[in-house]
PDB file of C-alpha atoms in Angstrom:
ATOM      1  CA  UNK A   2     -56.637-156.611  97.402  1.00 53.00           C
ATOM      2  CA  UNK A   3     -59.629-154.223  98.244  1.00 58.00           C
ATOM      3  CA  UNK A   4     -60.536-151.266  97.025  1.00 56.00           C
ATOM      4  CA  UNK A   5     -59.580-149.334  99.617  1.00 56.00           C
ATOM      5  CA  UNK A   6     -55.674-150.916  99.565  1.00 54.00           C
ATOM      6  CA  UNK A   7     -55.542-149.061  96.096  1.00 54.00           C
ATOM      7  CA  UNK A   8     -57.158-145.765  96.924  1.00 56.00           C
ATOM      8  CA  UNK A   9     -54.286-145.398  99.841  1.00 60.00           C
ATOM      9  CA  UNK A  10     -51.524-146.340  97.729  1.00 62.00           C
ATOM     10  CA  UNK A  11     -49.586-143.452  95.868  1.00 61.00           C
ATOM     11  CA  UNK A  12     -49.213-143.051  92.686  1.00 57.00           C
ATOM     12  CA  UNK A  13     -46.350-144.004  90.963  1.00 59.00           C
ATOM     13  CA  UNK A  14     -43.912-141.565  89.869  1.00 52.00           C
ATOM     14  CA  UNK A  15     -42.975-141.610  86.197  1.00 57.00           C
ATOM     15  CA  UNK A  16     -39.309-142.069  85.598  1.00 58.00           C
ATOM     16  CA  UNK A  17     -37.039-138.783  84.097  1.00 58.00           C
ATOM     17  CA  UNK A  18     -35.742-139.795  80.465  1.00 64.00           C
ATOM     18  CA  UNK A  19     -31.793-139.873  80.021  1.00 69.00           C
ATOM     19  CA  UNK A  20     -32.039-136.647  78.409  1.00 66.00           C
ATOM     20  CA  UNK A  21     -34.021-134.620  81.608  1.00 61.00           C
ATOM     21  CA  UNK A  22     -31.331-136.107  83.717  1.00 63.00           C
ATOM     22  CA  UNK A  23     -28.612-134.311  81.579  1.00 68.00           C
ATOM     23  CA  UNK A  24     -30.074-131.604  80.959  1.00 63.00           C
ATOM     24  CA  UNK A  25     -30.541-130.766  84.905  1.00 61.00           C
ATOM     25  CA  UNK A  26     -26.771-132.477  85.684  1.00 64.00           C
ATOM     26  CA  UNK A  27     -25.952-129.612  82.957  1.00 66.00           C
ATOM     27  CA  UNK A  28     -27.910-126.589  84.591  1.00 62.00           C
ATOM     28  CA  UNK A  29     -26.084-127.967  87.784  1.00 65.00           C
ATOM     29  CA  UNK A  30     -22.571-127.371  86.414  1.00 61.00           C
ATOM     30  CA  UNK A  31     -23.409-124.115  84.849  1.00 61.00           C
ATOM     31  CA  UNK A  32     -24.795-122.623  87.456  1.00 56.00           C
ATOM     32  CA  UNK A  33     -21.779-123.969  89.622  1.00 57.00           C
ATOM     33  CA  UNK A  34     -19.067-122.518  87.362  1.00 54.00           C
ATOM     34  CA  UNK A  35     -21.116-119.299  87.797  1.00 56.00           C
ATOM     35  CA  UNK A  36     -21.010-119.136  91.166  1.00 56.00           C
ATOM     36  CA  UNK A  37     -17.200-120.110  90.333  1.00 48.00           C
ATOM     37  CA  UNK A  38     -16.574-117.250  88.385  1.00 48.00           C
ATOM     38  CA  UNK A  39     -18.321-114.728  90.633  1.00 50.00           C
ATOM     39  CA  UNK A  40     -16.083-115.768  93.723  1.00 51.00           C
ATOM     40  CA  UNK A  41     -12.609-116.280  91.908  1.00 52.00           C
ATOM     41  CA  UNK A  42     -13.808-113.353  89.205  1.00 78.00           C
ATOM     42  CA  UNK A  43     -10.248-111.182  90.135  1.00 78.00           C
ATOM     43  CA  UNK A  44      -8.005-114.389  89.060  1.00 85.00           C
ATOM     44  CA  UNK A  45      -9.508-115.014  86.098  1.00 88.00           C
ATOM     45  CA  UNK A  46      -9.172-111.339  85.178  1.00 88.00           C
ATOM     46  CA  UNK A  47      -5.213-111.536  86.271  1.00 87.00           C
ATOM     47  CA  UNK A  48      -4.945-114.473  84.018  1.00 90.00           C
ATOM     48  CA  UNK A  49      -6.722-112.820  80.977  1.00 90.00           C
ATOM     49  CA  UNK A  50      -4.714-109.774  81.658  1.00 88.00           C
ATOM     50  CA  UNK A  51      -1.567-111.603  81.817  1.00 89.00           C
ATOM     51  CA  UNK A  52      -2.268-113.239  78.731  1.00 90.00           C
ATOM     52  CA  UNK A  53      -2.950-110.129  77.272  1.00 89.00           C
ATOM     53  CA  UNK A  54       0.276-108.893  78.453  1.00 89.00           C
ATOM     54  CA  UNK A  55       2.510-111.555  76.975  1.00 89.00           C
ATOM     55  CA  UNK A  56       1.401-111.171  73.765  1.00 87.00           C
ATOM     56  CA  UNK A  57       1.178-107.407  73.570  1.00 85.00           C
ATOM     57  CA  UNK A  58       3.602-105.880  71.363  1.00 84.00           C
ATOM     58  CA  UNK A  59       2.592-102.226  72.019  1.00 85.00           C
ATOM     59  CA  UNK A  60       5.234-101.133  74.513  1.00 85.00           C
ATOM     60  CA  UNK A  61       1.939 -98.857  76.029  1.00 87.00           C
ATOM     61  CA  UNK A  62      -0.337-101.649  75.933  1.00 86.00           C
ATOM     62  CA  UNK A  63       2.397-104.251  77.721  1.00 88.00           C
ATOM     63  CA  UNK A  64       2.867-100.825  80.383  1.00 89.00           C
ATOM     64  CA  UNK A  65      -1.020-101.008  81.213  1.00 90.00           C
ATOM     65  CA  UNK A  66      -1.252-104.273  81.919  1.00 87.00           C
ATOM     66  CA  UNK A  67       1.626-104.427  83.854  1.00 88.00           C
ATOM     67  CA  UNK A  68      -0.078-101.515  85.546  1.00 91.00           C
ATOM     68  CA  UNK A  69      -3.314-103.561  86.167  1.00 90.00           C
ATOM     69  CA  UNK A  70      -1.906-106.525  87.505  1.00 91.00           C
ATOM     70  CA  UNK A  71       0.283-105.176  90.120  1.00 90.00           C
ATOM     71  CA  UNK A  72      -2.789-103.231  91.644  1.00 89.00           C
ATOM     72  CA  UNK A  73      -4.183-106.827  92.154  1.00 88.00           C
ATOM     73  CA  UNK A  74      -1.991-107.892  94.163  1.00 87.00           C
ATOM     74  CA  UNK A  75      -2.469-111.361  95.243  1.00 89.00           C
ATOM     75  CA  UNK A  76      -5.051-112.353  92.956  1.00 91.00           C
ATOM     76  CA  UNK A  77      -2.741-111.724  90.197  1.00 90.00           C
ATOM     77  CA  UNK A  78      -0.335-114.104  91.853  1.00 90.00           C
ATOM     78  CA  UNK A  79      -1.201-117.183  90.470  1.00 91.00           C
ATOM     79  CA  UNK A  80      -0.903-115.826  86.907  1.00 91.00           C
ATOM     80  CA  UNK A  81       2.399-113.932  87.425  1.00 92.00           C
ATOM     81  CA  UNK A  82       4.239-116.383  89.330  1.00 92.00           C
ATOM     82  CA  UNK A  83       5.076-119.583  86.691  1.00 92.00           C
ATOM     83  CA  UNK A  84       6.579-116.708  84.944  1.00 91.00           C
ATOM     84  CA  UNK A  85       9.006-116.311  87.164  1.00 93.00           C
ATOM     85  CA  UNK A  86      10.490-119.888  85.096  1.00 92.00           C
ATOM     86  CA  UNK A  87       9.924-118.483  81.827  1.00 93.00           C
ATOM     87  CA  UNK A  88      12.699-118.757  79.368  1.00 93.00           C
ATOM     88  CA  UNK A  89      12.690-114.787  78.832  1.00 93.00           C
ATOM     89  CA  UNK A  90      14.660-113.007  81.355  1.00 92.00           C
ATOM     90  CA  UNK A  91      13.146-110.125  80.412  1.00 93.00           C
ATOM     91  CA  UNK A  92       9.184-111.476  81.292  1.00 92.00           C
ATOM     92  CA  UNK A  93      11.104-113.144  84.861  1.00 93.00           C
ATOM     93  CA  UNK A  94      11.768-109.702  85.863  1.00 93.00           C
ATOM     94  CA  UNK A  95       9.120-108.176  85.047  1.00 93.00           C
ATOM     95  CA  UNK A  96       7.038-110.897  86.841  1.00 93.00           C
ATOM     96  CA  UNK A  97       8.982-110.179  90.098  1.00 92.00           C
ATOM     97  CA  UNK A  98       8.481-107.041  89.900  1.00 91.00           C
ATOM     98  CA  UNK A  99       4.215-107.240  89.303  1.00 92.00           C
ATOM     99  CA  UNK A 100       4.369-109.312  92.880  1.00 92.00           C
ATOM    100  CA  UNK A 101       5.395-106.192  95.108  1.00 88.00           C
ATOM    101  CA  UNK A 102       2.136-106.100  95.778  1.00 88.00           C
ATOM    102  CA  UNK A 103       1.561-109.679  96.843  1.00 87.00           C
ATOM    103  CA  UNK A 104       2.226-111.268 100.070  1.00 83.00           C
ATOM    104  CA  UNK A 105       2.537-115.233 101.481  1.00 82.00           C
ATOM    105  CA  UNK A 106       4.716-117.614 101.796  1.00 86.00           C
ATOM    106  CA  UNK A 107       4.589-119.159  98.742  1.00 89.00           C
ATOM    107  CA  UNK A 108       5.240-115.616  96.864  1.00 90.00           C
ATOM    108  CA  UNK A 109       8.251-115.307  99.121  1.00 87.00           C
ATOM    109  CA  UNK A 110       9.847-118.247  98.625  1.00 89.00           C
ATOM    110  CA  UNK A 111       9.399-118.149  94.986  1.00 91.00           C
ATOM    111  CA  UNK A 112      10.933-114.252  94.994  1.00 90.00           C
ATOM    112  CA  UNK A 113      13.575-115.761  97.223  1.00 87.00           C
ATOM    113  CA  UNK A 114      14.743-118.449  94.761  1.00 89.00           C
ATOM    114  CA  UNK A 115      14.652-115.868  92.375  1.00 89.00           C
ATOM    115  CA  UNK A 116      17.447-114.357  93.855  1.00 86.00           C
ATOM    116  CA  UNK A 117      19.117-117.237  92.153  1.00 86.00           C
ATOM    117  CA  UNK A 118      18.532-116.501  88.613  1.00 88.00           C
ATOM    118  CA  UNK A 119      21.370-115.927  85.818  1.00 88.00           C
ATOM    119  CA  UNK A 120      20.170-112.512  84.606  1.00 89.00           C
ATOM    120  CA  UNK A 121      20.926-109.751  87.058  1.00 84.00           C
ATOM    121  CA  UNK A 122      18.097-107.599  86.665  1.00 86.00           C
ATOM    122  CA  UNK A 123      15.854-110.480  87.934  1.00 90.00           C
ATOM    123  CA  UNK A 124      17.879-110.611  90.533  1.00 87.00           C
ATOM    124  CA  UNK A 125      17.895-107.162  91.496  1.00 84.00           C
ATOM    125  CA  UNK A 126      13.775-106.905  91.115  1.00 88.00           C
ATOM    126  CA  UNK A 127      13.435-110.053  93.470  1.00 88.00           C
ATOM    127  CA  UNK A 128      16.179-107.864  95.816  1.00 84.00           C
ATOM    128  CA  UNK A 129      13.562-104.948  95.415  1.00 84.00           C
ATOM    129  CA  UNK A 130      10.288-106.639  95.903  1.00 88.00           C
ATOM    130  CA  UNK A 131      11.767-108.650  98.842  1.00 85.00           C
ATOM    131  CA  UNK A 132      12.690-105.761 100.190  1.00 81.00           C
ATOM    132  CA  UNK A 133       9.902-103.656  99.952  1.00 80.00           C
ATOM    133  CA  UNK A 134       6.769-106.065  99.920  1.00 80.00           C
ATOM    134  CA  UNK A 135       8.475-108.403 102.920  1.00 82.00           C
ATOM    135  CA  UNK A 136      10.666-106.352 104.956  1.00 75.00           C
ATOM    136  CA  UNK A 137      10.831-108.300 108.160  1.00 77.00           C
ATOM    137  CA  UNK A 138       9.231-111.356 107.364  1.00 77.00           C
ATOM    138  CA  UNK A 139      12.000-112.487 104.978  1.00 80.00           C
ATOM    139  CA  UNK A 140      14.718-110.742 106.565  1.00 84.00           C
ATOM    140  CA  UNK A 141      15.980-113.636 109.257  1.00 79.00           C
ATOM    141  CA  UNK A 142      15.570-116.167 106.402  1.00 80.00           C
ATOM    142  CA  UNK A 143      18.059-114.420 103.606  1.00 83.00           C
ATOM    143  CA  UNK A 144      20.527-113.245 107.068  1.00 82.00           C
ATOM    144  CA  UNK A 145      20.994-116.807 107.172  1.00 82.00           C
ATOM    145  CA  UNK A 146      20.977-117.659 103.497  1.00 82.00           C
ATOM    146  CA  UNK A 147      23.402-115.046 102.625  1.00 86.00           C
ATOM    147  CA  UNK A 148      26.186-117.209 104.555  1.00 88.00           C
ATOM    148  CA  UNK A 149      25.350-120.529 102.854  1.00 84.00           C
ATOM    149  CA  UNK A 150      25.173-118.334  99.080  1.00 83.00           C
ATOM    150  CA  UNK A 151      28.071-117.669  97.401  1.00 88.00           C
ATOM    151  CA  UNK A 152      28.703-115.530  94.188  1.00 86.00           C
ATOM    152  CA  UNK A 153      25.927-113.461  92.480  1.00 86.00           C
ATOM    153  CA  UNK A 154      23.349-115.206  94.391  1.00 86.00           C
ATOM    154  CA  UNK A 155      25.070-114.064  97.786  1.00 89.00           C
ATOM    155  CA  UNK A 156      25.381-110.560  95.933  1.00 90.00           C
ATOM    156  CA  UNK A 157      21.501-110.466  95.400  1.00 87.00           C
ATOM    157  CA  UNK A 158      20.864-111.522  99.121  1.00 88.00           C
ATOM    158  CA  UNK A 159      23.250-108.836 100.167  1.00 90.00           C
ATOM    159  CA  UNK A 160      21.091-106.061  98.500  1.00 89.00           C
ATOM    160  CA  UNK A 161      17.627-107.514  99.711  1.00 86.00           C
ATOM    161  CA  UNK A 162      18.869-107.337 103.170  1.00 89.00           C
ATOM    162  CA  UNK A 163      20.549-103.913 102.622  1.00 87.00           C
ATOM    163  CA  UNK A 164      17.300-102.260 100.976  1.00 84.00           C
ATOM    164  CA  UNK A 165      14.899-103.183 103.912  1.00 84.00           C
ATOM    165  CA  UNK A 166      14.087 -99.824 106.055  1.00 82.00           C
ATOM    166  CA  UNK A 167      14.872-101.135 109.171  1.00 83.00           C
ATOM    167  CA  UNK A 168      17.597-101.389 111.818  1.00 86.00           C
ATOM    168  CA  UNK A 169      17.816-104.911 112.204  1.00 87.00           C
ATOM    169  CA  UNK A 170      18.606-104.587 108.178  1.00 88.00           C
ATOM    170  CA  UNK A 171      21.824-102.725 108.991  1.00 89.00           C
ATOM    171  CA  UNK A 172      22.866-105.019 111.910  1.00 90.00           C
ATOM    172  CA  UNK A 173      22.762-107.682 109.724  1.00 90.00           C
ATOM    173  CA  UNK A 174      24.930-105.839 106.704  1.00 93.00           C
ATOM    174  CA  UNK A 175      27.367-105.202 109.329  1.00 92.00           C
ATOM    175  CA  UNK A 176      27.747-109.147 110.287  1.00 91.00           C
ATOM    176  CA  UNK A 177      27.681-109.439 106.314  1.00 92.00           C
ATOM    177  CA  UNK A 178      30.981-106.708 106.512  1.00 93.00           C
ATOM    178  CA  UNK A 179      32.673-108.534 109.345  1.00 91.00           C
ATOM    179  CA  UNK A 180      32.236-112.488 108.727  1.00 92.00           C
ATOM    180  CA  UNK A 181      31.192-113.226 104.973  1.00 94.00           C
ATOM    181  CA  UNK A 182      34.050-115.039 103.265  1.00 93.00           C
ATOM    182  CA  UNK A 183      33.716-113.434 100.083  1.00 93.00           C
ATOM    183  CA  UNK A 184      35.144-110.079  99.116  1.00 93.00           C
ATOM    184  CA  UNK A 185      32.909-109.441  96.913  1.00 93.00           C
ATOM    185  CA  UNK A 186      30.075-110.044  99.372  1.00 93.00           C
ATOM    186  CA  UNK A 187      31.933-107.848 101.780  1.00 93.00           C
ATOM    187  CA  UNK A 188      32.325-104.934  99.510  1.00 93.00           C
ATOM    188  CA  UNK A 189      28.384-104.902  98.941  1.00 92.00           C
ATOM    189  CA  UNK A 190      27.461-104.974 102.591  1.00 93.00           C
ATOM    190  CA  UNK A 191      29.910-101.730 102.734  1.00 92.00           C
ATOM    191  CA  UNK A 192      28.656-100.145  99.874  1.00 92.00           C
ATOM    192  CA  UNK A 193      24.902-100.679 101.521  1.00 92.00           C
ATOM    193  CA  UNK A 194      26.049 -99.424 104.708  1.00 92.00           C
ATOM    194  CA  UNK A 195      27.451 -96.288 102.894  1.00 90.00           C
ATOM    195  CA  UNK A 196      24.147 -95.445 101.107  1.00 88.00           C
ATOM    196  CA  UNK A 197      22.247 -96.045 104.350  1.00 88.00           C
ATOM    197  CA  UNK A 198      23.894 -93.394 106.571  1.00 88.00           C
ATOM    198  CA  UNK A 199      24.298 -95.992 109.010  1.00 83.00           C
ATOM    199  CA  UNK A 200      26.744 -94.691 111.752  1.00 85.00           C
ATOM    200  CA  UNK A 201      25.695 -97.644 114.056  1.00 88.00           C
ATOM    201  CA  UNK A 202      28.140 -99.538 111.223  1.00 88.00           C
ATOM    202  CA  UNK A 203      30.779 -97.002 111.854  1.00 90.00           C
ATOM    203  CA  UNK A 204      32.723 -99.730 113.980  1.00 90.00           C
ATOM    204  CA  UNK A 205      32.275-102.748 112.059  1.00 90.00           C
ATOM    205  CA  UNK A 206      33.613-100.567 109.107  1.00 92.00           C
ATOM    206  CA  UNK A 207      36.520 -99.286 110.628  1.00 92.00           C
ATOM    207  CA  UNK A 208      37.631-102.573 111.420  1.00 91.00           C
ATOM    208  CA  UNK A 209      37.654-103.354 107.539  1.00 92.00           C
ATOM    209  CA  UNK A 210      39.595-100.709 106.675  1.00 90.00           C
ATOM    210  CA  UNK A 211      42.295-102.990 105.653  1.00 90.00           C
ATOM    211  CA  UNK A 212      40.783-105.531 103.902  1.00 89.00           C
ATOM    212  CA  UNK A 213      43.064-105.351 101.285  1.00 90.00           C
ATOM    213  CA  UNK A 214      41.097-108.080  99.296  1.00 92.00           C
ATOM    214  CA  UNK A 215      40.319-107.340  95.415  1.00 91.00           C
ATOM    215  CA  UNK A 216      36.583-106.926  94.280  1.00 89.00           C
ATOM    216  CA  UNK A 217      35.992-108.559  90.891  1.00 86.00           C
ATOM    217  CA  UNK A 218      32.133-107.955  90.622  1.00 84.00           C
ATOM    218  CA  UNK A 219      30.429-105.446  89.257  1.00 83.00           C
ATOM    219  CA  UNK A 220      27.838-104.502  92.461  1.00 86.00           C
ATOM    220  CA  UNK A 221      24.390-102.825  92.947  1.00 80.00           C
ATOM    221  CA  UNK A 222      25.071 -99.270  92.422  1.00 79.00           C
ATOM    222  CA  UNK A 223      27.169 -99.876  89.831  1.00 79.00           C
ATOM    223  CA  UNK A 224      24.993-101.692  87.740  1.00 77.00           C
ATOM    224  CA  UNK A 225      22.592 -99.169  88.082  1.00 74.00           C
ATOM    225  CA  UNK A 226      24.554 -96.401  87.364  1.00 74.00           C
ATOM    226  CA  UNK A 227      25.413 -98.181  84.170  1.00 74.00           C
ATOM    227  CA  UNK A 228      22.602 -99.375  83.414  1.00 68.00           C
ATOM    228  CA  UNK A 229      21.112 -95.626  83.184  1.00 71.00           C
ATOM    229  CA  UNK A 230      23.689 -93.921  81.285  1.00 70.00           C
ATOM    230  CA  UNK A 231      23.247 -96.853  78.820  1.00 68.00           C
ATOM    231  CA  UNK A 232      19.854 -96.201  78.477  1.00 65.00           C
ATOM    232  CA  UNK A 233      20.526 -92.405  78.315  1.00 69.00           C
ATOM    233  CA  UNK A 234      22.810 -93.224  75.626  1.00 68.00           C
ATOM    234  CA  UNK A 235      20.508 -95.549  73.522  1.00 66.00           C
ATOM    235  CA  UNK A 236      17.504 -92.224  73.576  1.00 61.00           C
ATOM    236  CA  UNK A 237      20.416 -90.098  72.779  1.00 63.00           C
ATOM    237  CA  UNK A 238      20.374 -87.747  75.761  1.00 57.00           C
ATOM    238  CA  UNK A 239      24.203 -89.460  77.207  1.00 55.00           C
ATOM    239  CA  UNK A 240      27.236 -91.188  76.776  1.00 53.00           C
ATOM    240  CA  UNK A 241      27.515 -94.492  77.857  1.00 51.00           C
ATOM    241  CA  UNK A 242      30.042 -95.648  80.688  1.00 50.00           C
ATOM    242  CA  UNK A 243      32.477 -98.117  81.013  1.00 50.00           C
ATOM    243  CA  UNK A 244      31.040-101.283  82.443  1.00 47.00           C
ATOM    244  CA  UNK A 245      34.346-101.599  84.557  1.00 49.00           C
ATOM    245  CA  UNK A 246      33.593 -98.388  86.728  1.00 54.00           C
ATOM    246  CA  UNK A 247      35.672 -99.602  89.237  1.00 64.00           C
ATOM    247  CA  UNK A 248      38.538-101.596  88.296  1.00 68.00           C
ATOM    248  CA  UNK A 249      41.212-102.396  90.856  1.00 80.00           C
ATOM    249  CA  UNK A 250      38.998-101.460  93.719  1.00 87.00           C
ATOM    250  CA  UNK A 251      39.351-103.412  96.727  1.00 90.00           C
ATOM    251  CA  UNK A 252      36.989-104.221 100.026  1.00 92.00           C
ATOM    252  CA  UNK A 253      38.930-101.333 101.905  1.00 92.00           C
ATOM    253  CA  UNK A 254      37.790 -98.422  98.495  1.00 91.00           C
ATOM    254  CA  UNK A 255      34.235 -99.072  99.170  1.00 92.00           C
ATOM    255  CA  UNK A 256      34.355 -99.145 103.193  1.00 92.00           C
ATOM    256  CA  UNK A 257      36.438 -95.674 103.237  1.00 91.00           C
ATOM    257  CA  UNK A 258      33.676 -94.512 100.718  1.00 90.00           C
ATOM    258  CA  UNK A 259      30.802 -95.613 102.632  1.00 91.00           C
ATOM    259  CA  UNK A 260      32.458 -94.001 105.993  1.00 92.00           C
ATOM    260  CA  UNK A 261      33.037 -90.990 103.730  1.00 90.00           C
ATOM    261  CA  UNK A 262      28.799 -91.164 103.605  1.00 89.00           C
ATOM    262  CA  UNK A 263      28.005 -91.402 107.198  1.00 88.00           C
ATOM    263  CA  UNK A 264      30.801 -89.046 108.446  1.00 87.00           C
ATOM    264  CA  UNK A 265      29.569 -86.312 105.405  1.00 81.00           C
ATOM    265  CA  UNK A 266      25.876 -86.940 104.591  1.00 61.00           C
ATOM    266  CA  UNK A 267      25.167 -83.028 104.058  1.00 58.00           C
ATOM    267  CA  UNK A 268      28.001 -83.286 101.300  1.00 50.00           C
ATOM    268  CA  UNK A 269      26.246 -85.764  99.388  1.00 46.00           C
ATOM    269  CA  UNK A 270      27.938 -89.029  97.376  1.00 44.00           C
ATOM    270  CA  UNK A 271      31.641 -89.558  98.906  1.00 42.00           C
ATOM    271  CA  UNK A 272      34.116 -89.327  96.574  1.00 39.00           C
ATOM    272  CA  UNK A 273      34.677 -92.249  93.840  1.00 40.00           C
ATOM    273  CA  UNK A 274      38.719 -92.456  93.853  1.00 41.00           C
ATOM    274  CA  UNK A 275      40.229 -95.476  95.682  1.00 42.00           C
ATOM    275  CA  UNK A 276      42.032 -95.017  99.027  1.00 43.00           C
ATOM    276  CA  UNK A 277      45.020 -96.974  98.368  1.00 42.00           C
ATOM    277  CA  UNK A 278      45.974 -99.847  95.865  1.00 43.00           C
ATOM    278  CA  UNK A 279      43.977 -99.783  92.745  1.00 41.00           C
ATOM    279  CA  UNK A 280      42.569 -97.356  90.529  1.00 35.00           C
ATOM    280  CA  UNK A 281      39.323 -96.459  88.829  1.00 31.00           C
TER     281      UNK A 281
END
């Protein structure tokens, strides 16, 4: 070998110790988790915030956060939605109701099983956020669901489909009126009908009128309307009601009521007395 053959060869480069390798493989991940936190920053602050929320016990503080996460909409979606299978019917509702602000599929399907839960309220807040947050989009799913459902499940569907703002909504209440094989089903897709003003449900309506079948449920209004004057009654400022508001009524009491609505709008609620048959 010449001297040349040496002067042209490069020098050799002196090998990184184990500990330069992780520290650079560690400045690597940290500035990658960074980067991380910048771009995903609004679901990490729904997940702190929900975290902050279940374990509030301030009724104001729990009200605030509630506050914050439905403003963030899908990013809080992640967070909010396991908690839609949390023991506590109480945080399932509440849950349902932080997503009104949230769209996609997988937020619809998981409001739409909802619809399926054993407490009512969750059922009616999946009803309301289905309603209001999906309109159309979920609408030809739960027309068909509703016919497969049966019960309190069918019940919820009923109310999603009659709280949408649109006409196919009320098309769809009417086929609920004329062809679902439960009375209590029926009675709901009346009752709907009635609050809507609907008069393009005049003649699927009259053709109930003598449904003579009993209702045994308690259904949306009513639950609301006792609902409230329990409330009103726990903060002293009313009675409370009987939870059987109704008793006795059948399918044909709530269509004459709701074509009491649409025939009268300018006189306000119809009256609450059953046509025929049983009694309040």
């Amino acid at each position: 070998m010449n001297e040349s053959d040496c002067e042209s060869r490069p020098a050799p480069v002196p090998k990184r110790s184990t500990l330069e390798r992780c520290v650079a493989a560690g400045v690597c991940v940290v500035v990658v988790l960074c980067a991380v936190a910048v771009i995903q920053r609004d679901r990490l602050r729904a997940w702190w915030w929900t975290r902050q929320w279940l374990g509030a016990v301030d009724a104001e503080h729990r009200r605030g956060y509630q506050t914050l996460l439905t403003a963030m909409g899908d990013d809080a979606a992640p967070s909010l939605l396991p908690l839609l299978a949390d023991e506590r019917a109480e945080v399932r509702a509440a849950a349902a109701g932080m997503l009104i602000r949230a769209s996609g599929r997988d937020v619809r399907a998981a409001l739409t099983a909802a619809l399926s839960d054993s407490n009512a309220a969750v059922r009616d807040e999946a009803a309301h956020v289905l309603a209001f947050a999906h309109g159309e989009s979920a609408l030809a799913e739960l027309s068909r669901e509703v016919f497969n459902a049966r019960g309190d499940v069918a019940l919820a569907i009923c109310v999603a489909i009659g709280r949408m703002e649109t006409d196919a909504a009320g098309r769809f209440l009417a086929d609920i009126l004329r062809h679902h094989p439960e009375p209590d089903v029926r009675a709901q897709a009346a009752e709907l009908l009635g609050l809507r003003r609907d008069a393009a449900a005049t003649a699927a309506l009259t053709e109930r009128l003598s449904d003579d079948a009993p209702v045994d449920r308690m259904l949306f209004i009513e639950r609301r309307a006792r609902d409230a004057a329990a409330f009103a009654a726990s903060s002293g400022s009313g009675a409370a009601v009987d939870g059987d508001m109704r008793r006795g009524w059948r399918v044909a009491d709530y269509v004459h009521r709701a074509l009491e609505q649409i025939r009268s709008p300018e006189e306000g609620p119809a009256t609450s007395q059953p046509v025929a048959g049983g009694s309040t």
